[in-house]
Amino acid sequence: MGKVNIKSIAAALNLSPATVSRALNDSYEIKDETKERVLAYAAEHNYRPNPFARHLKTGKTNLIGVVIPFLSSPFFLEFIDELYKAVLPQHYTLIPFQTQNCEKMEKEALDFLTSQNVAGIIVSPAHENSNTKLLQHIHHHTCPIILFDRTQHCLDTYKIGIHNSLETYNATEELIKKGRTKIAFLCGKDIGNTKDRIRGYKNALHNYAIPFREEYVIHADYQDPTENIESELIAVFKKLQEKDNMPNAIVGGTDTLSIKILGVLAALNLAVPQDVAVIGFTNTNLANYLNPALSTIRQPTQKMAQLALELLLELIDKKQDRRDMLYENFLLEATTIYRKSTEIA
């Protein structure tokens, strides 16, 4: 038997294709007995609906766009993987784009996705104010948008992230309790969640009466996680060494920086954690195999992906004007794993 479709089911059951289509979509117009016959035949012959045909009436496809800063980042790569798993049962297809934290590349991705009549878009913005008007126009007039991870953007929609300031506060506090008071914070320049993470870092210092030092907040400017920024970081910390102002602990505020800092410290002949303790945000499964094993703050990618898709599908199905809706910010709980990089004797 060839590929089973609505026409072949209709011919086999002596029904019209329209009746079969309505039965498969659980239409109230079709008798329960007919629905049972159609569904039983479809299940027996492994029928799979054509998602493209399903969306012809609305002018939308079964495509969902995903716009992220980096495909090479462990966190974003894991999020994409979890999202793929979540969309399969829903018969949607993902189109992923990376922006490399570039607003122009983000605009090009958004323009392409809307030209393809995607059903919805999930975005982690390049910057906290990137493409504001374009995102608002798409969300209000074209298709719904969900924001994740970098939730400081002003677009009024559902936003999914973690409590960045609290997680950074806890990490900084852990280092303070281990006797480290000269704590540096590494962060990406102009990244949407940086402000919240710096706030948590500052609050921890303040609550333990440790003076805040401007030179200990180090902004790294990079367009790709694979970019060679080690030399820049080595120069920064070498300068601190020369001024006898080297920190004895570091909180890494991004995936990229958390992973690279161990190599930077090794290049400066500094031992971790004896000379400098390190903890950072990263979802890499290799954290336990680094030398030393890296203490990490891990974001819940599976929950984030599942919730993002659930909320997006909800918006796709709603007839209500998205400008009139009330939206919620979802802050999910991260998992902190302490390993040898913070095991201070």
GROMACS .gro file of C-alpha atoms in nm:
model
  345
    1MET     CA    1   0.000   0.000   0.000
    2GLY     CA    2   0.122   0.349  -0.086
    3LYS     CA    3   0.134   0.642   0.149
    4VAL     CA    4  -0.182   0.672   0.355
    5ASN     CA    5  -0.352   1.008   0.323
    6ILE     CA    6  -0.697   1.157   0.358
    7LYS     CA    7  -0.797   1.057   0.004
    8SER     CA    8  -0.691   0.694   0.048
    9ILE     CA    9  -0.871   0.670   0.383
   10ALA     CA   10  -1.183   0.817   0.224
   11ALA     CA   11  -1.172   0.565  -0.063
   12ALA     CA   12  -1.118   0.270   0.172
   13LEU     CA   13  -1.409   0.367   0.399
   14ASN     CA   14  -1.638   0.492   0.122
   15LEU     CA   15  -1.648   0.840   0.269
   16SER     CA   16  -1.575   1.184   0.126
   17PRO     CA   17  -1.231   1.337   0.189
   18ALA     CA   18  -1.407   1.626   0.365
   19THR     CA   19  -1.575   1.386   0.609
   20VAL     CA   20  -1.246   1.210   0.682
   21SER     CA   21  -1.072   1.543   0.739
   22ARG     CA   22  -1.340   1.658   0.982
   23ALA     CA   23  -1.334   1.324   1.164
   24LEU     CA   24  -0.957   1.342   1.207
   25ASN     CA   25  -0.996   1.694   1.346
   26ASP     CA   26  -1.270   1.583   1.588
   27SER     CA   27  -1.536   1.804   1.429
   28TYR     CA   28  -1.873   1.822   1.604
   29GLU     CA   29  -2.035   1.785   1.261
   30ILE     CA   30  -1.928   1.419   1.235
   31LYS     CA   31  -2.100   1.134   1.416
   32ASP     CA   32  -1.901   0.953   1.685
   33GLU     CA   33  -1.940   0.624   1.500
   34THR     CA   34  -1.783   0.770   1.186
   35LYS     CA   35  -1.502   0.930   1.385
   36GLU     CA   36  -1.422   0.594   1.546
   37ARG     CA   37  -1.408   0.421   1.206
   38VAL     CA   38  -1.178   0.686   1.061
   39LEU     CA   39  -0.948   0.702   1.364
   40ALA     CA   40  -0.923   0.324   1.387
   41TYR     CA   41  -0.832   0.293   1.018
   42ALA     CA   42  -0.582   0.580   1.046
   43ALA     CA   43  -0.412   0.422   1.348
   44GLU     CA   44  -0.403   0.076   1.190
   45HIS     CA   45  -0.234   0.210   0.875
   46ASN     CA   46   0.005   0.450   1.055
   47TYR     CA   47  -0.149   0.762   0.906
   48ARG     CA   48   0.042   1.084   0.976
   49PRO     CA   49  -0.127   1.416   0.901
   50ASN     CA   50   0.025   1.658   0.653
   51PRO     CA   51   0.101   1.964   0.866
   52PHE     CA   52   0.150   2.186   0.561
   53ALA     CA   53  -0.201   2.111   0.434
   54ARG     CA   54  -0.342   2.168   0.780
   55HIS     CA   55  -0.224   2.527   0.776
   56LEU     CA   56  -0.323   2.619   0.420
   57LYS     CA   57  -0.654   2.770   0.530
   58THR     CA   58  -0.488   3.010   0.773
   59GLY     CA   59  -0.205   3.106   0.540
   60LYS     CA   60   0.044   2.991   0.804
   61THR     CA   61   0.287   2.705   0.780
   62ASN     CA   62   0.383   2.446   1.037
   63LEU     CA   63   0.712   2.629   1.083
   64ILE     CA   64   0.839   2.779   1.408
   65GLY     CA   65   1.133   3.017   1.400
   66VAL     CA   66   1.394   3.014   1.675
   67VAL     CA   67   1.634   3.308   1.695
   68ILE     CA   68   1.927   3.270   1.934
   69PRO     CA   69   2.262   3.445   1.980
   70PHE     CA   70   2.486   3.140   1.928
   71LEU     CA   71   2.436   2.787   1.801
   72SER     CA   72   2.776   2.698   1.946
   73SER     CA   73   2.683   2.795   2.303
   74PRO     CA   74   2.618   2.487   2.522
   75PHE     CA   75   2.308   2.648   2.673
   76PHE     CA   76   2.149   2.754   2.344
   77LEU     CA   77   2.244   2.430   2.171
   78GLU     CA   78   2.081   2.232   2.449
   79PHE     CA   79   1.771   2.454   2.434
   80ILE     CA   80   1.739   2.392   2.057
   81ASP     CA   81   1.776   2.016   2.114
   82GLU     CA   82   1.503   2.015   2.378
   83LEU     CA   83   1.279   2.227   2.157
   84TYR     CA   84   1.320   1.983   1.868
   85LYS     CA   85   1.205   1.701   2.095
   86ALA     CA   86   0.905   1.904   2.209
   87VAL     CA   87   0.782   2.007   1.862
   88LEU     CA   88   0.795   1.662   1.700
   89PRO     CA   89   0.469   1.535   1.854
   90GLN     CA   90   0.302   1.863   1.754
   91HIS     CA   91   0.398   1.819   1.385
   92TYR     CA   92   0.586   2.147   1.368
   93THR     CA   93   0.930   2.210   1.219
   94LEU     CA   94   1.195   2.442   1.360
   95ILE     CA   95   1.396   2.695   1.163
   96PRO     CA   96   1.688   2.805   1.384
   97PHE     CA   97   1.891   3.121   1.329
   98GLN     CA   98   2.186   3.264   1.518
   99THR     CA   99   2.248   3.636   1.547
  100GLN     CA  100   2.598   3.641   1.702
  101ASN     CA  101   2.465   3.921   1.925
  102CYS     CA  102   2.427   4.136   1.613
  103GLU     CA  103   2.109   4.342   1.578
  104LYS     CA  104   2.139   4.353   1.199
  105MET     CA  105   2.165   3.972   1.177
  106GLU     CA  106   1.868   3.943   1.411
  107LYS     CA  107   1.661   4.169   1.181
  108GLU     CA  108   1.758   3.959   0.878
  109ALA     CA  109   1.650   3.643   1.059
  110LEU     CA  110   1.316   3.795   1.162
  111ASP     CA  111   1.252   3.927   0.811
  112PHE     CA  112   1.322   3.586   0.659
  113LEU     CA  113   1.102   3.402   0.907
  114THR     CA  114   0.806   3.632   0.851
  115SER     CA  115   0.852   3.599   0.473
  116GLN     CA  116   0.811   3.224   0.522
  117ASN     CA  117   0.479   3.275   0.707
  118VAL     CA  118   0.600   3.100   1.021
  119ALA     CA  119   0.333   3.022   1.277
  120GLY     CA  120   0.535   3.173   1.561
  121ILE     CA  121   0.883   3.274   1.676
  122ILE     CA  122   1.085   3.202   1.992
  123VAL     CA  123   1.361   3.459   2.052
  124SER     CA  124   1.653   3.524   2.282
  125PRO     CA  125   1.726   3.886   2.183
  126ALA     CA  126   2.068   4.003   2.067
  127HIS     CA  127   2.045   4.299   2.307
  128GLU     CA  128   1.792   4.424   2.558
  129ASN     CA  129   1.658   4.683   2.311
  130SER     CA  130   1.735   4.516   1.978
  131ASN     CA  131   1.478   4.546   1.696
  132THR     CA  132   1.211   4.666   1.938
  133LYS     CA  133   0.972   4.811   1.680
  134LEU     CA  134   1.010   4.516   1.443
  135LEU     CA  135   0.947   4.260   1.716
  136GLN     CA  136   0.642   4.453   1.834
  137HIS     CA  137   0.504   4.474   1.480
  138ILE     CA  138   0.553   4.101   1.418
  139HIS     CA  139   0.398   4.007   1.753
  140HIS     CA  140   0.099   4.235   1.710
  141HIS     CA  141   0.025   4.186   1.340
  142THR     CA  142   0.203   3.880   1.197
  143CYS     CA  143   0.265   3.595   1.440
  144PRO     CA  144   0.319   3.551   1.815
  145ILE     CA  145   0.662   3.582   1.973
  146ILE     CA  146   0.793   3.429   2.296
  147LEU     CA  147   1.111   3.556   2.465
  148PHE     CA  148   1.343   3.329   2.661
  149ASP     CA  149   1.667   3.360   2.860
  150ARG     CA  150   1.730   3.729   2.783
  151THR     CA  151   1.402   3.860   2.916
  152GLN     CA  152   1.490   4.226   2.979
  153HIS     CA  153   1.358   4.325   2.636
  154CYS     CA  154   1.059   4.563   2.645
  155LEU     CA  155   0.843   4.350   2.411
  156ASP     CA  156   0.517   4.275   2.591
  157THR     CA  157   0.479   3.899   2.565
  158TYR     CA  158   0.543   3.582   2.764
  159LYS     CA  159   0.900   3.569   2.891
  160ILE     CA  160   1.082   3.265   3.024
  161GLY     CA  161   1.409   3.276   3.215
  162ILE     CA  162   1.567   3.221   3.552
  163HIS     CA  163   1.605   3.451   3.852
  164ASN     CA  164   1.942   3.580   3.732
  165SER     CA  165   2.009   3.815   4.021
  166LEU     CA  166   1.926   3.548   4.280
  167GLU     CA  167   2.139   3.280   4.115
  168THR     CA  168   2.436   3.517   4.089
  169TYR     CA  169   2.382   3.632   4.446
  170ASN     CA  170   2.393   3.272   4.568
  171ALA     CA  171   2.708   3.194   4.371
  172THR     CA  172   2.885   3.505   4.501
  173GLU     CA  173   2.771   3.435   4.856
  174GLU     CA  174   2.911   3.081   4.836
  175LEU     CA  175   3.252   3.219   4.746
  176ILE     CA  176   3.234   3.475   5.028
  177LYS     CA  177   3.148   3.201   5.280
  178LYS     CA  178   3.459   3.017   5.164
  179GLY     CA  179   3.668   3.317   5.263
  180ARG     CA  180   3.705   3.487   4.925
  181THR     CA  181   3.639   3.860   4.928
  182LYS     CA  182   3.821   3.979   4.615
  183ILE     CA  183   3.560   3.849   4.371
  184ALA     CA  184   3.549   3.945   4.004
  185PHE     CA  185   3.246   3.915   3.778
  186LEU     CA  186   3.291   3.828   3.410
  187CYS     CA  187   3.010   3.927   3.176
  188GLY     CA  188   2.928   3.970   2.810
  189LYS     CA  189   2.901   4.327   2.686
  190ASP     CA  190   2.545   4.450   2.618
  191ILE     CA  191   2.387   4.108   2.681
  192GLY     CA  192   2.027   4.119   2.800
  193ASN     CA  193   2.066   3.938   3.132
  194THR     CA  194   2.393   4.104   3.236
  195LYS     CA  195   2.233   4.381   3.443
  196ASP     CA  196   2.038   4.135   3.657
  197ARG     CA  197   2.343   3.918   3.715
  198ILE     CA  198   2.558   4.216   3.811
  199ARG     CA  199   2.285   4.329   4.051
  200GLY     CA  200   2.292   3.990   4.228
  201TYR     CA  201   2.671   4.005   4.248
  202LYS     CA  202   2.664   4.357   4.393
  203ASN     CA  203   2.391   4.271   4.644
  204ALA     CA  204   2.594   3.981   4.782
  205LEU     CA  205   2.898   4.204   4.827
  206HIS     CA  206   2.687   4.471   4.995
  207ASN     CA  207   2.518   4.229   5.236
  208TYR     CA  208   2.858   4.103   5.350
  209ALA     CA  209   3.006   4.456   5.377
  210ILE     CA  210   3.257   4.395   5.099
  211PRO     CA  211   3.338   4.710   4.899
  212PHE     CA  212   3.240   4.700   4.534
  213ARG     CA  213   3.531   4.749   4.293
  214GLU     CA  214   3.452   4.873   3.945
  215GLU     CA  215   3.764   4.708   3.801
  216TYR     CA  216   3.634   4.368   3.913
  217VAL     CA  217   3.338   4.383   3.672
  218ILE     CA  218   3.495   4.274   3.345
  219HIS     CA  219   3.293   4.315   3.025
  220ALA     CA  220   3.408   4.094   2.738
  221ASP     CA  221   3.296   4.194   2.389
  222TYR     CA  222   3.263   3.898   2.154
  223GLN     CA  223   3.043   3.803   1.859
  224ASP     CA  224   3.086   3.426   1.876
  225PRO     CA  225   3.165   3.178   2.157
  226THR     CA  226   3.440   3.026   1.943
  227GLU     CA  227   3.608   3.364   1.904
  228ASN     CA  228   3.956   3.397   2.048
  229ILE     CA  229   3.900   3.632   2.343
  230GLU     CA  230   4.151   3.458   2.571
  231SER     CA  231   4.425   3.709   2.486
  232GLU     CA  232   4.196   3.997   2.583
  233LEU     CA  233   4.110   3.833   2.915
  234ILE     CA  234   4.474   3.744   2.985
  235ALA     CA  235   4.568   4.111   2.932
  236VAL     CA  236   4.297   4.227   3.174
  237PHE     CA  237   4.396   3.988   3.453
  238LYS     CA  238   4.768   4.040   3.394
  239LYS     CA  239   4.714   4.411   3.451
  240LEU     CA  240   4.535   4.333   3.778
  241GLN     CA  241   4.827   4.107   3.876
  242GLU     CA  242   5.079   4.379   3.809
  243LYS     CA  243   4.883   4.617   4.032
  244ASP     CA  244   4.877   4.348   4.304
  245ASN     CA  245   4.500   4.355   4.274
  246MET     CA  246   4.431   4.006   4.138
  247PRO     CA  247   4.092   3.867   4.246
  248ASN     CA  248   4.091   3.541   4.441
  249ALA     CA  249   3.752   3.431   4.303
  250ILE     CA  250   3.561   3.473   3.977
  251VAL     CA  251   3.194   3.440   3.884
  252GLY     CA  252   3.146   3.373   3.513
  253GLY     CA  253   2.831   3.541   3.386
  254THR     CA  254   2.803   3.357   3.052
  255ASP     CA  255   2.856   3.009   2.908
  256THR     CA  256   3.150   3.123   2.701
  257LEU     CA  257   3.335   3.308   2.975
  258SER     CA  258   3.277   3.039   3.236
  259ILE     CA  259   3.447   2.780   3.015
  260LYS     CA  260   3.731   2.999   2.886
  261ILE     CA  261   3.840   3.140   3.223
  262LEU     CA  262   4.008   2.817   3.336
  263GLY     CA  263   4.245   2.834   3.038
  264VAL     CA  264   4.308   3.204   3.099
  265LEU     CA  265   4.406   3.143   3.461
  266ALA     CA  266   4.630   2.851   3.361
  267ALA     CA  267   4.810   3.079   3.114
  268LEU     CA  268   4.881   3.317   3.403
  269ASN     CA  269   5.018   3.028   3.616
  270LEU     CA  270   4.734   3.065   3.864
  271ALA     CA  271   4.600   2.750   4.029
  272VAL     CA  272   4.226   2.686   4.061
  273PRO     CA  273   4.090   2.692   4.328
  274GLN     CA  274   4.403   2.754   4.540
  275ASP     CA  275   4.477   3.096   4.390
  276VAL     CA  276   4.143   3.172   4.226
  277ALA     CA  277   3.812   2.995   4.283
  278VAL     CA  278   3.573   2.983   3.986
  279ILE     CA  279   3.200   2.929   3.939
  280GLY     CA  280   2.998   3.014   3.630
  281PHE     CA  281   2.684   2.986   3.424
  282THR     CA  282   2.715   2.701   3.175
  283ASN     CA  283   2.516   2.401   3.054
  284THR     CA  284   2.808   2.209   2.911
  285ASN     CA  285   2.815   1.841   3.004
  286LEU     CA  286   3.194   1.865   3.000
  287ALA     CA  287   3.207   2.077   3.317
  288ASN     CA  288   3.280   1.770   3.527
  289TYR     CA  289   3.572   1.673   3.301
  290LEU     CA  290   3.751   2.007   3.292
  291ASN     CA  291   4.068   2.051   3.495
  292PRO     CA  292   3.966   2.122   3.759
  293ALA     CA  293   3.598   2.026   3.738
  294LEU     CA  294   3.401   2.348   3.706
  295SER     CA  295   3.131   2.454   3.952
  296THR     CA  296   2.831   2.557   3.746
  297ILE     CA  297   2.493   2.725   3.748
  298ARG     CA  298   2.287   2.520   3.502
  299GLN     CA  299   1.969   2.658   3.344
  300PRO     CA  300   1.666   2.425   3.305
  301THR     CA  301   1.664   2.402   2.925
  302GLN     CA  302   1.408   2.121   2.904
  303LYS     CA  303   1.151   2.309   3.111
  304MET     CA  304   1.226   2.634   2.928
  305ALA     CA  305   1.180   2.473   2.587
  306GLN     CA  306   0.862   2.290   2.681
  307LEU     CA  307   0.707   2.600   2.838
  308ALA     CA  308   0.811   2.822   2.545
  309LEU     CA  309   0.641   2.586   2.298
  310GLU     CA  310   0.332   2.546   2.515
  311LEU     CA  311   0.284   2.922   2.545
  312LEU     CA  312   0.358   2.981   2.176
  313LEU     CA  313   0.101   2.721   2.063
  314GLU     CA  314  -0.148   2.879   2.300
  315LEU     CA  315  -0.093   3.218   2.135
  316ILE     CA  316  -0.110   3.066   1.786
  317ASP     CA  317  -0.454   2.922   1.863
  318LYS     CA  318  -0.592   3.235   2.033
  319LYS     CA  319  -0.815   3.469   1.833
  320GLN     CA  320  -0.770   3.754   2.081
  321ASP     CA  321  -0.574   4.063   1.980
  322ARG     CA  322  -0.228   4.009   2.127
  323ARG     CA  323  -0.202   4.379   2.213
  324ASP     CA  324  -0.486   4.337   2.462
  325MET     CA  325  -0.350   4.033   2.643
  326LEU     CA  326  -0.193   4.014   2.987
  327TYR     CA  327   0.141   3.834   2.985
  328GLU     CA  328   0.346   3.671   3.258
  329ASN     CA  329   0.719   3.645   3.325
  330PHE     CA  330   0.820   3.292   3.419
  331LEU     CA  331   1.131   3.255   3.636
  332LEU     CA  332   1.238   2.891   3.652
  333GLU     CA  333   1.476   2.743   3.907
  334ALA     CA  334   1.835   2.683   3.802
  335THR     CA  335   2.056   2.406   3.944
  336THR     CA  336   2.392   2.490   4.101
  337ILE     CA  337   2.653   2.215   4.115
  338TYR     CA  338   2.965   2.278   4.321
  339ARG     CA  339   3.278   2.099   4.202
  340LYS     CA  340   3.655   2.123   4.254
  341SER     CA  341   3.689   2.474   4.113
  342THR     CA  342   3.532   2.608   4.435
  343GLU     CA  343   3.656   2.344   4.682
  344ILE     CA  344   3.872   2.572   4.890
  345ALA     CA  345   4.063   2.408   5.174
   0.00000   0.00000   0.00000
